[in-house]
Coordinates of C-alpha atoms and ligand atoms in Angstrom, one line a residue:
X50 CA 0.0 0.0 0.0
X51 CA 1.3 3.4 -0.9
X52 CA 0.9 6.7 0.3
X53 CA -2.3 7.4 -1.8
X54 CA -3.8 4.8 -1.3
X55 CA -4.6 5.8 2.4
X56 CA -7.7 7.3 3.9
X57 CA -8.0 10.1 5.0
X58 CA -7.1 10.7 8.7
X59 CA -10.2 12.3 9.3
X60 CA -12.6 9.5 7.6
X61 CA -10.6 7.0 9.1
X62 CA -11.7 8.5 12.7
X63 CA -15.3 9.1 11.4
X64 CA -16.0 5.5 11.0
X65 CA -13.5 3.9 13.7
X66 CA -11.4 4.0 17.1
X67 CA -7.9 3.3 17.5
X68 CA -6.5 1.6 20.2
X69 CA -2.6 1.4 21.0
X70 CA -0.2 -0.6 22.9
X71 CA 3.2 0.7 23.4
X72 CA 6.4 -1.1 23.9
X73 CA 9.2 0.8 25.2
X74 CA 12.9 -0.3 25.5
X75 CA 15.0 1.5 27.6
X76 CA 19.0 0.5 27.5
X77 CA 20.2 1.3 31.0
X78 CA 23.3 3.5 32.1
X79 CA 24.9 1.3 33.8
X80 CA 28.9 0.3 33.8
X81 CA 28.9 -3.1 33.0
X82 CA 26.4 -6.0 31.2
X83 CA 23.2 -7.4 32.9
X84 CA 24.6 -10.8 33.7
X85 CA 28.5 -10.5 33.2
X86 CA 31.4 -7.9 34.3
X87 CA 31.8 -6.4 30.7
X88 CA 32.0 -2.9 30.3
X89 CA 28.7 -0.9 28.2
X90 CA 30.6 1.1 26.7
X91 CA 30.1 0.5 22.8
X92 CA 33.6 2.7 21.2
X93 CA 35.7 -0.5 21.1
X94 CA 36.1 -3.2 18.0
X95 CA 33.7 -5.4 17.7
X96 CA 33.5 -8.4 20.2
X97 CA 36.1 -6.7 22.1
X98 CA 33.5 -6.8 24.9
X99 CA 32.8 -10.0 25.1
X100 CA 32.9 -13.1 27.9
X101 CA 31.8 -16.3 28.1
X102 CA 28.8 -15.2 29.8
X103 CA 27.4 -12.8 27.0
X104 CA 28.6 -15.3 24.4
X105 CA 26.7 -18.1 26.3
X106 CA 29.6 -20.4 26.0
X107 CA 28.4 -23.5 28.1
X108 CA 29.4 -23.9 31.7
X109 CA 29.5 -20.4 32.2
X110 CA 27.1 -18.7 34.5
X111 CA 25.3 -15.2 35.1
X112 CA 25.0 -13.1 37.7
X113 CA 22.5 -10.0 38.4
X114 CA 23.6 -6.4 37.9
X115 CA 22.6 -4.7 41.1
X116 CA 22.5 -1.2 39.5
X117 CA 19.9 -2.8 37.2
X118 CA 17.7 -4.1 39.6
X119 CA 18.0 -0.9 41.3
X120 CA 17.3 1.0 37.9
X121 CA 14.4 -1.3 37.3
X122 CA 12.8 -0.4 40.6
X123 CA 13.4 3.3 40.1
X124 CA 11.5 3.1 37.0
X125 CA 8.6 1.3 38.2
X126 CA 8.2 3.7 41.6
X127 CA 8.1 6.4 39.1
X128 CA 5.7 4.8 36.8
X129 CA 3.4 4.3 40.1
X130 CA 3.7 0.7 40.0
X131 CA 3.6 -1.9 42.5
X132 CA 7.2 -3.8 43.0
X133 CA 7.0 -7.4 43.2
X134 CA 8.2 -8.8 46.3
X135 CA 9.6 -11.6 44.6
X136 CA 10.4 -12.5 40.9
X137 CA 12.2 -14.6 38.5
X138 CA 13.8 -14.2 35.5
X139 CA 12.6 -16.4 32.7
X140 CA 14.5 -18.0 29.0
X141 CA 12.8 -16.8 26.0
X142 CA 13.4 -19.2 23.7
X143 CA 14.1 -18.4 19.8
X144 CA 17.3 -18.4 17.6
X145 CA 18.4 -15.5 16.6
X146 CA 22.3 -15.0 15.2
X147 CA 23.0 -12.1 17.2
X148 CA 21.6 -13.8 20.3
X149 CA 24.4 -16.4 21.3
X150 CA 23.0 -18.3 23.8
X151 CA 19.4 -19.0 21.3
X152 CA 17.4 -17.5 24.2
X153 CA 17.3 -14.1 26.2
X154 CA 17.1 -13.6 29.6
X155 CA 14.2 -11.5 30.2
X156 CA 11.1 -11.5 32.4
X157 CA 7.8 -13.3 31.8
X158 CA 4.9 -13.6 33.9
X159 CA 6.8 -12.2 36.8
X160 CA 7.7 -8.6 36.0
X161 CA 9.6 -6.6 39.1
X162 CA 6.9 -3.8 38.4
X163 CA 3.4 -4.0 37.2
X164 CA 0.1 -1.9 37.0
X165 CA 1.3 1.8 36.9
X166 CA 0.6 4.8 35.3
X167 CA 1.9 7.9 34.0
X168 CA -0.2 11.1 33.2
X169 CA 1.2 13.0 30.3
X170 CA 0.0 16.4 29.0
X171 CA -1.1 17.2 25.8
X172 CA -0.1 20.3 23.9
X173 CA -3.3 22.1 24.7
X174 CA -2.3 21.3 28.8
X175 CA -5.3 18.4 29.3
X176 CA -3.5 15.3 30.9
X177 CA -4.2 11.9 29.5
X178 CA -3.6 8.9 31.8
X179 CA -1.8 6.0 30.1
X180 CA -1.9 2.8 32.2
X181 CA 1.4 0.8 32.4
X182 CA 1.3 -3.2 32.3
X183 CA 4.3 -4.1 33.7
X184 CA 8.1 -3.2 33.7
X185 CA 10.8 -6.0 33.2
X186 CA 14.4 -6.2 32.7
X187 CA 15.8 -8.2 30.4
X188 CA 19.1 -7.9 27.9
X189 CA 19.7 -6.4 24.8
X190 CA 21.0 -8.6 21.9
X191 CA 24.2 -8.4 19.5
X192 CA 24.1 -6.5 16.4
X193 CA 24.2 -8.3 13.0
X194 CA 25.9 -6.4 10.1
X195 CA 24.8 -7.2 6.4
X196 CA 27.6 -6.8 4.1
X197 CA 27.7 -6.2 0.3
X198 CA 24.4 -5.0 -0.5
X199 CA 23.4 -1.9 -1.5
X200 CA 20.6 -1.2 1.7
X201 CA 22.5 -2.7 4.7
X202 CA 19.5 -5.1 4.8
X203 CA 20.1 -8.9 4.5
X204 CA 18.3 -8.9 1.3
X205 CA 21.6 -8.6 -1.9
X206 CA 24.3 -8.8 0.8
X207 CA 27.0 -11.6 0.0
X208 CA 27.8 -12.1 3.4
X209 CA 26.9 -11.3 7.4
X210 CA 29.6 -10.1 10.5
X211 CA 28.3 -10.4 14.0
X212 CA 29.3 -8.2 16.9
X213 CA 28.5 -9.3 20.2
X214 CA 29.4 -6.4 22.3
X215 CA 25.4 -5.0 22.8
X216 CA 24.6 -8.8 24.0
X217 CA 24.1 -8.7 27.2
X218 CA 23.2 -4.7 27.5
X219 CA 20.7 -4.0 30.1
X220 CA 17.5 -2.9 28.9
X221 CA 14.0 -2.5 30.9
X222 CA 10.6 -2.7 28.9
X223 CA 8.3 -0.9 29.5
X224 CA 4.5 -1.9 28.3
X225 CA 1.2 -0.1 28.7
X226 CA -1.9 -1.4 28.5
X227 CA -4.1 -1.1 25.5
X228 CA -4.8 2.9 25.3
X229 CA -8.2 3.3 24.3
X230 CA -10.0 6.3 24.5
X231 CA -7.3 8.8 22.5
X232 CA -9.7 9.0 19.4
X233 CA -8.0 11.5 16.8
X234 CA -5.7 12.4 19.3
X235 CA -4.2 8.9 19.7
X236 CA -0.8 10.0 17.5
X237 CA -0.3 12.8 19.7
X238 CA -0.7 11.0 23.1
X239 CA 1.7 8.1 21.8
X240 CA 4.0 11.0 21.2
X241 CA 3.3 12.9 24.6
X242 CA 4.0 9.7 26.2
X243 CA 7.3 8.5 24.8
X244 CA 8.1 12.0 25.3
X245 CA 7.3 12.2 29.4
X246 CA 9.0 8.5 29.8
X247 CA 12.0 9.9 28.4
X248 CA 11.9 12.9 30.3
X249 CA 11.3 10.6 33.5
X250 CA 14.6 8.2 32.6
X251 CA 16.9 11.1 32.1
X252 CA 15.7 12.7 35.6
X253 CA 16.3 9.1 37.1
X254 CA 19.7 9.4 35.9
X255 CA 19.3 5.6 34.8
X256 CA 19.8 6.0 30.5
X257 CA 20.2 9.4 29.3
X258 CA 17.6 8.1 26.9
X259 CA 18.9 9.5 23.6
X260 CA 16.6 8.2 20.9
X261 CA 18.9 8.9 17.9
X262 CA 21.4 6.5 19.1
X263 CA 18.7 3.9 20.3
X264 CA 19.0 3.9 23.9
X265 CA 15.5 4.4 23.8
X266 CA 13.0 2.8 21.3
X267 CA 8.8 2.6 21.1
X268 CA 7.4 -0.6 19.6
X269 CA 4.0 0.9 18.3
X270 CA 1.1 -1.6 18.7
X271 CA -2.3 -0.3 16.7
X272 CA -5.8 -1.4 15.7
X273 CA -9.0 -0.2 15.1
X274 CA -12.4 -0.8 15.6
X275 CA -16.2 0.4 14.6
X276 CA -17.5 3.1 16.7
X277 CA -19.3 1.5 19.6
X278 CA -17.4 -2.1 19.4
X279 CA -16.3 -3.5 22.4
X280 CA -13.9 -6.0 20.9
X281 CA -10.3 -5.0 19.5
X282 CA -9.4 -5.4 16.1
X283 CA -6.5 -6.8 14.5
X284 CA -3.1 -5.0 15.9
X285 CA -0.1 -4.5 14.1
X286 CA 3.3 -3.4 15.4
X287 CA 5.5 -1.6 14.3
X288 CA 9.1 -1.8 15.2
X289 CA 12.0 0.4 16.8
X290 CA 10.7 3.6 16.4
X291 CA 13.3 6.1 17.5
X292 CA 12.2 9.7 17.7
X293 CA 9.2 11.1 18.9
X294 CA 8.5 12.4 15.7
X295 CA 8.3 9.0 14.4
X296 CA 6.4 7.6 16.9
X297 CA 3.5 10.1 16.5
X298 CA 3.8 9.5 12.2
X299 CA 3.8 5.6 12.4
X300 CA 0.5 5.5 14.6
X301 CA -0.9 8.5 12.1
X302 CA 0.3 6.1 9.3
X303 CA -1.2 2.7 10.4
X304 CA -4.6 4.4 11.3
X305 CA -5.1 5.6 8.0
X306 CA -4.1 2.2 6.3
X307 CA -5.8 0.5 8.4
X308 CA -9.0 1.9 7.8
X309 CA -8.2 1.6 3.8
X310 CA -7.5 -2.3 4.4
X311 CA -10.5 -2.6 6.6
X312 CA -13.0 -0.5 4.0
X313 CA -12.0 -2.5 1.5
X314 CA -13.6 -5.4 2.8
X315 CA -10.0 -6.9 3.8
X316 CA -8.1 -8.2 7.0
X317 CA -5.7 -6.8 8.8
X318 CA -2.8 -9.5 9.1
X319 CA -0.9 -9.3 12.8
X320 CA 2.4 -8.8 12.0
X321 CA 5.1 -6.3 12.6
X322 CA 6.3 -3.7 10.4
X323 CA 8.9 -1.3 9.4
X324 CA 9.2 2.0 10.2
X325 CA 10.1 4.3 7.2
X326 CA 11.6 7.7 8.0
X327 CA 11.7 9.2 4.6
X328 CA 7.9 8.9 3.7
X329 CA 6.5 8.0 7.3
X330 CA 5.3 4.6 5.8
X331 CA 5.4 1.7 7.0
X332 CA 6.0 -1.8 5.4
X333 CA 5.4 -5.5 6.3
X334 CA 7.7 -7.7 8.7
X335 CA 7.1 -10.9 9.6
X336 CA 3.6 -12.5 10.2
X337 CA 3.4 -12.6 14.2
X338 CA 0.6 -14.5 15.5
X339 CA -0.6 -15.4 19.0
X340 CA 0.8 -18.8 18.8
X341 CA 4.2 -17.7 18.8
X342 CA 5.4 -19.6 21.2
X343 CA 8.7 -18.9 22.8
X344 CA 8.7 -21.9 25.7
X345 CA 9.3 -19.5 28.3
X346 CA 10.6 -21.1 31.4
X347 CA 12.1 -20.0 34.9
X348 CA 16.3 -19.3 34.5
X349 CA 17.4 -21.8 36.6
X350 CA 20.9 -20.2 36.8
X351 CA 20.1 -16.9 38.7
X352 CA 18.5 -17.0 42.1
X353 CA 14.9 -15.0 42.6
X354 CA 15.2 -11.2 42.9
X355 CA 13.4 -10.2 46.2
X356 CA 13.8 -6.4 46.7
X357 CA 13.4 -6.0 50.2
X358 CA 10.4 -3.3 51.4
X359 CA 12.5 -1.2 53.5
X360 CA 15.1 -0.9 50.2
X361 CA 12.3 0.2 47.9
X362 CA 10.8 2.7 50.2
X363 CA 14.4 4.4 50.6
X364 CA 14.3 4.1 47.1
X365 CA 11.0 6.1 46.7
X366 CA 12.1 8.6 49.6
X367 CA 15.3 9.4 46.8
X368 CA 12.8 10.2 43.5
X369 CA 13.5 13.8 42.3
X370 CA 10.8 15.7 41.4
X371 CA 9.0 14.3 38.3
X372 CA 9.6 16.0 35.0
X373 CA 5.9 17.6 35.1
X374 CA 6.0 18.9 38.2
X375 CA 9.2 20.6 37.7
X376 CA 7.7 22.0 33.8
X377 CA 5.0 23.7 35.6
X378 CA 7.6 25.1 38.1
X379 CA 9.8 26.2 35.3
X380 CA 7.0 27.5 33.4
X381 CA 5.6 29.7 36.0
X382 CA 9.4 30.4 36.6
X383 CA 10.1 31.4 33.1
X384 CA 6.6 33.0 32.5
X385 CA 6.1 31.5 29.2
X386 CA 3.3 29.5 27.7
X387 CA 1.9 25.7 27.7
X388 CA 2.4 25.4 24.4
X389 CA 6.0 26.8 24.3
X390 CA 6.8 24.5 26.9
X391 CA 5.8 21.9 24.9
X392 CA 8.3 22.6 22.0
X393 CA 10.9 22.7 24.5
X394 CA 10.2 19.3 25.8
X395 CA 9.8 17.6 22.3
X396 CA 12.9 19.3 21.6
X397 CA 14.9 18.0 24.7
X398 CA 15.5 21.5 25.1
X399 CA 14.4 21.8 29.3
X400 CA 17.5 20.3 30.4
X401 CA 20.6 22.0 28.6
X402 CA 18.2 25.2 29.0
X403 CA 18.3 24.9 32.7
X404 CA 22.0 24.1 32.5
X405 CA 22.6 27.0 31.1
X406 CA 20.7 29.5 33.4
X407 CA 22.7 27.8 36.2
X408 CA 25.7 28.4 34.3
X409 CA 25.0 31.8 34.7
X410 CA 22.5 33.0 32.0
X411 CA 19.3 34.6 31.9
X412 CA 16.6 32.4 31.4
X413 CA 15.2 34.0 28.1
X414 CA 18.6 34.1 26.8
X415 CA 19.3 30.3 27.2
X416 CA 15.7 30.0 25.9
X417 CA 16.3 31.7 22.9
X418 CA 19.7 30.2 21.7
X419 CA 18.7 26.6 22.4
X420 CA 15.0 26.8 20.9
X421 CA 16.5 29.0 18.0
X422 CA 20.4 29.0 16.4
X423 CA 20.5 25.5 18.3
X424 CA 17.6 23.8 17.7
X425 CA 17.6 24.5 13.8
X426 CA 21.4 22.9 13.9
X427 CA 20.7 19.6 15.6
X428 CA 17.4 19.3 13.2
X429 CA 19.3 19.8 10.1
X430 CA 22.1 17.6 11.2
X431 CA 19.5 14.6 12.3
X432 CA 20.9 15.0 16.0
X433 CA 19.3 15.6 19.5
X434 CA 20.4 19.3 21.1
X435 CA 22.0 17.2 24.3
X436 CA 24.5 15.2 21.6
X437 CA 25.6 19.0 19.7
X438 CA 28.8 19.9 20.4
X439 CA 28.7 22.5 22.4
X440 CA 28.0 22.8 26.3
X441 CA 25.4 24.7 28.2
X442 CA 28.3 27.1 30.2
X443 CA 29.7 27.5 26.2
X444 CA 26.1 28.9 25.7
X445 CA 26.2 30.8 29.2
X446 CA 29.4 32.4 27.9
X447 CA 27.9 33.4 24.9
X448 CA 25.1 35.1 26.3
X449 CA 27.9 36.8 28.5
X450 CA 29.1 38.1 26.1
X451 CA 26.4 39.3 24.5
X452 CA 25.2 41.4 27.6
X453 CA 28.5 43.4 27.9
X454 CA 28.3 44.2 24.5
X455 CA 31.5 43.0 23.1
X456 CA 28.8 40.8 20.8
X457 CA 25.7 41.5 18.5
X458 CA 23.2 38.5 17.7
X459 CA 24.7 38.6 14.4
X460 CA 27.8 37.9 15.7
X461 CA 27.0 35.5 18.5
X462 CA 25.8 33.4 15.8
X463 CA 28.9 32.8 14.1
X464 CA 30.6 31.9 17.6
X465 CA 27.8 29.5 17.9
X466 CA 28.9 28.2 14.8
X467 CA 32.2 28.4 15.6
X468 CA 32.2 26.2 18.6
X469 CA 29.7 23.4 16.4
X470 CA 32.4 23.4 13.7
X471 CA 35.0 22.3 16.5
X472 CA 36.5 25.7 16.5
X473 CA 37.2 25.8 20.3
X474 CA 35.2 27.3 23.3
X475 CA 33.2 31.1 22.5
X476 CA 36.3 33.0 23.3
X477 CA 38.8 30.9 21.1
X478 CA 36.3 31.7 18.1
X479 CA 36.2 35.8 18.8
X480 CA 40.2 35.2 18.8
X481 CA 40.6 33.3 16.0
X482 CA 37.6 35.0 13.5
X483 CA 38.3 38.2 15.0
X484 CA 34.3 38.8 16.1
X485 CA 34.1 41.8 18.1
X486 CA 31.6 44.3 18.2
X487 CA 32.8 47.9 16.5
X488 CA 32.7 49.9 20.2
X489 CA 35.7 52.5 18.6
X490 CA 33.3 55.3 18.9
X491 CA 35.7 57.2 16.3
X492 CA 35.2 54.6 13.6
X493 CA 31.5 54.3 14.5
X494 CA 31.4 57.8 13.9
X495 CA 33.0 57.6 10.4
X496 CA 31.1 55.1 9.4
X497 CA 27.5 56.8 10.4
X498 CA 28.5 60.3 8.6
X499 CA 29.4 58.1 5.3
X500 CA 26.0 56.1 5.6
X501 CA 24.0 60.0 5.6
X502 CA 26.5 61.3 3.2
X503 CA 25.9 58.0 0.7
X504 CA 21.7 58.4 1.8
X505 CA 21.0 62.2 1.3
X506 CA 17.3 61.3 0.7
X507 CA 16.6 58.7 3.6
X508 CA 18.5 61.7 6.0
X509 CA 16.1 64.2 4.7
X510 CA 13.0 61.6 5.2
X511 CA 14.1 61.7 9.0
X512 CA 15.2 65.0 9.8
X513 CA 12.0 65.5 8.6
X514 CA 10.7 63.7 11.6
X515 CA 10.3 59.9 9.8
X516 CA 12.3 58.3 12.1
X517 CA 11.5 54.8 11.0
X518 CA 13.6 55.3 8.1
X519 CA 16.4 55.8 10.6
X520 CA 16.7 51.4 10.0
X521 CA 18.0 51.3 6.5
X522 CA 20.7 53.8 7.5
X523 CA 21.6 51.4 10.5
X524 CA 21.5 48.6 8.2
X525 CA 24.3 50.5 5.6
X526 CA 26.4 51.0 8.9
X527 CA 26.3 47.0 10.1
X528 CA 26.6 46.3 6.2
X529 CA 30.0 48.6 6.4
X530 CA 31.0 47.4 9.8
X531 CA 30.5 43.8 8.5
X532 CA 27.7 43.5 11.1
X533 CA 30.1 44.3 14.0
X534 CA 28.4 47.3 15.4
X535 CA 26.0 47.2 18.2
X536 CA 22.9 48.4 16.3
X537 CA 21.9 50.4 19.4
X538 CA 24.3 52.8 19.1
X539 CA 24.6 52.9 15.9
X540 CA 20.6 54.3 16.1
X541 CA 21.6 56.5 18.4
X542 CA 24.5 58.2 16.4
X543 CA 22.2 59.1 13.5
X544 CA 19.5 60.4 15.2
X545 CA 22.3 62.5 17.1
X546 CA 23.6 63.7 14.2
X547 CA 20.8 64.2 12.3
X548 CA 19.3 66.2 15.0
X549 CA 16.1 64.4 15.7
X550 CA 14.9 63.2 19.1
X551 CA 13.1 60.2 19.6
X552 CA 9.1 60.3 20.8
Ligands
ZN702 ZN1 30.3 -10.5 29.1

């Protein structure tokens, strides 16, 4: 199915409801593997981080990561859920070639935390309550790397190389019930959601959650049904969804081909499918029916996890303060809208914003440069504003600099652009591109008496009392200056000179 073949979103939702599950993976923060002593961190050659544990060579034998357990329970006090006072993990059994030991170690019907919730806001401020499931930990798998093709897919590559170092990874999935309820609002509250859980792992300080690099991916389940039917339809799911973007586009996506599939007097097969950033389509997986069965048993080589009560409540006693409590601080703080607290959220924005201000910047400052100069750059180079290159006290500097008046906008711009291009910090870039506001009130002088020499008319216009035509003789002067005069002044030299007074 194509694009155009779709129904519209709006006669989709005239004739049915959506319903969505969501599935999200979280790869925790922590040092070392699940079940082993390797180290997480992914720079090295592949299967350089690799043991006989997380290569399930035989004899060899796990053991629990205590900062994942930990994690785990974090997660699931924060979700509102209960912890269980005892649970096991379990084999899920497949083969796989970038899962060594042909099962993974995850949790079945014994999740550490079950029956949560977590309210998210919309963009128009109403809160939607998503229930959670349950919350389990289990391990990530290797990575398998198709060779010789043209796509990177398995299909036309000549051969396949396997890198073991993710096996093993923690990860903790998280799984909400059906959402029902949403109506044509359904893409946006799948969005709102994986965009509070994120915001809720970062402030854990478990995963910093970065999307783009796959610590963090949403399984989208969907289906539909008539207006006024109990009964769920059909689902399908689509895959490792990685931006929040994405995540509202492939619900928007499946509604409308659902309905087509489903108006045409066809079925909806349960399977998975593929994600497809460049048109927001999706496309078939593999046929996943209830059946599957993965012979799910208790792992008989790690002992039960039993968190002990007094342990979780000191846990709870050490949350921070949840992500949308702390918005609506920092929006009464900052005085600014709902709606532009939004963007800042789906932009990852609140975080480096508030680094900055405690770095020493004004809060509509940092505002500005991360939600403008900043945000623009990470879209157009497909990155998330905590990965640019450039830190919050490099923006603090900035606006520093800015505010004694040794830089314009114009010019703090190309420092900003300075540091991104690996320039050095704000001050190396004034240095080395020799960015400094014109403050040589003789040579700002010169330059204003050639702008009203060059501009005989435009002076006449405002010693004539236009002064809003004073603005294209400011522009000649930043034009002469090569934009390195501070505008103000440069305002306030013609009307001096011209003899008019503002008011
Ligand atoms: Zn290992």
């Amino acid at each position: 199915m194509t694009v155009t073949d779709l129904v519209s979103y709006e006669d989709a939702l005239a004739s049915y409801d959506p319903v969505m599950g969501l599935e999200v993976h979280v790869e925790l923060g922590t040092k070392t593997k699940m079940f082993c002593g390797c180290s997480t961190e992914l720079k090295q050659d592949a299967n350089s981080q690799t043991c006989p544990t997380c290569l399930g060579l035989p004899g060899s034998l796990p053991v629990v990561n205590a900062i994942g357990v930990e994690s785990a329970v974090k997660i699931g006090l924060a979700l509102n859920c209960e912890i269980a006072e005892w649970c096991r993990f379990a084999r899920k059994n497949y083969f796989y070639p970038d899962m060594p030991k042909n099962f993974q170690t995850s949790q079945y019907d014994e999740p550490i935390a079950f029956n949560g919730y977590l309210d998210v806001q919309l963009e128009d401020g109403e809160i939607f309550r998503v229930q959670i499931e349950r919350a389990h930990m289990e391990e990530d798998t290797g990575k398998s790397l198709h060779v010789g093709g043209a796509t990177g897919r398995i299909h036309g590559a000549s051969h396949s190389l396997l890198d073991y170092n993710r096996a093993g990874i923690p990860l903790i999935e998280i799984v909400t019930k059906p959402i029902e309820g949403a109506g044509t609002r359904a893409p946006e509250v799948a969005k709102a959601y994986v965009a509070e859980l994120r915001e809720l792992i970062k402030a854990l300080g478990v995963s910093e959650a970065r999307m783009e690099q796959g610590q963090m991916r949403c399984d989208v389940n969907l289906s539909l049904r008539p207006h006024g039917r109990e009964e769920f339809g059909t689902r399908s799911e689509t895959k490792n969804v990685n931006s929040l973007r994405s995540v509202e586009r492939a619900a928007r996506f499946e509604i409308q081909r659902h309905a087509a599939v489903l108006n045409s007097g066809g079925t909806i097969v349960q399977e998975t499918r593929h994600f497809h950033e460049e048109d927001g389509s999706t496309t078939a997986g593999r046929i996943k029916d209830n059946a599957e069965d993965y012979r799910y048993f208790p792992e008989p080589d790690l002992v039960p996890v039993a968190p002990a009560r007094e342990w979780v409540e000191e846990l709870r006693k050490g949350l921070p303060e949840l992500p949308r409590v702390r918005r609506n601080r920092l929006r009464e703080e900052w005085g600014v809208s709902e709606h532009d607290m939004q963007s800042m959220l789906n932009a990852g924005a609140i975080d480096p914003i508030v680094a900055t201000i405690e770095a020493g910047a004004d809060a509509a400052s940092a505002r500005k440069w991360w939600m403008g100069e900043l945000a623009r750059n990470a879209n157009e180079s497909g990155r998330d504003l905590a990965s640019l290159p450039i830190t919050p006290e490099q923006v603090a500097r900035v606006t520093a600099l800015v505010k004694e008046g040794s830089l314009n906008d114009k010019l703090a711009r190309q420092v900003i652009e300075g540091v991104l291009a690996g320039e050095g910090g704000p001050d190396d870039v004034v240095e080395k591109r020799g960015l400094k506001v014109v403050s040589d009130e003789g040579a700002l002088s010169t330059a204003v008496d050639e702008a009203i020499a060059a501009n005989a008319g435009i002076a006449d216009k405002i010693r004539s009392g236009k002064v809003a035509a004073a603005g294209a003789l400011v522009g000649a002067v930043m034009k002469a200056t090569r934009g390195q005069a501070d505008a103000a002044r440069v305002r306030e030299l013609i009307l001096e000179k011209l003899g008019v007074t503002e008011g």
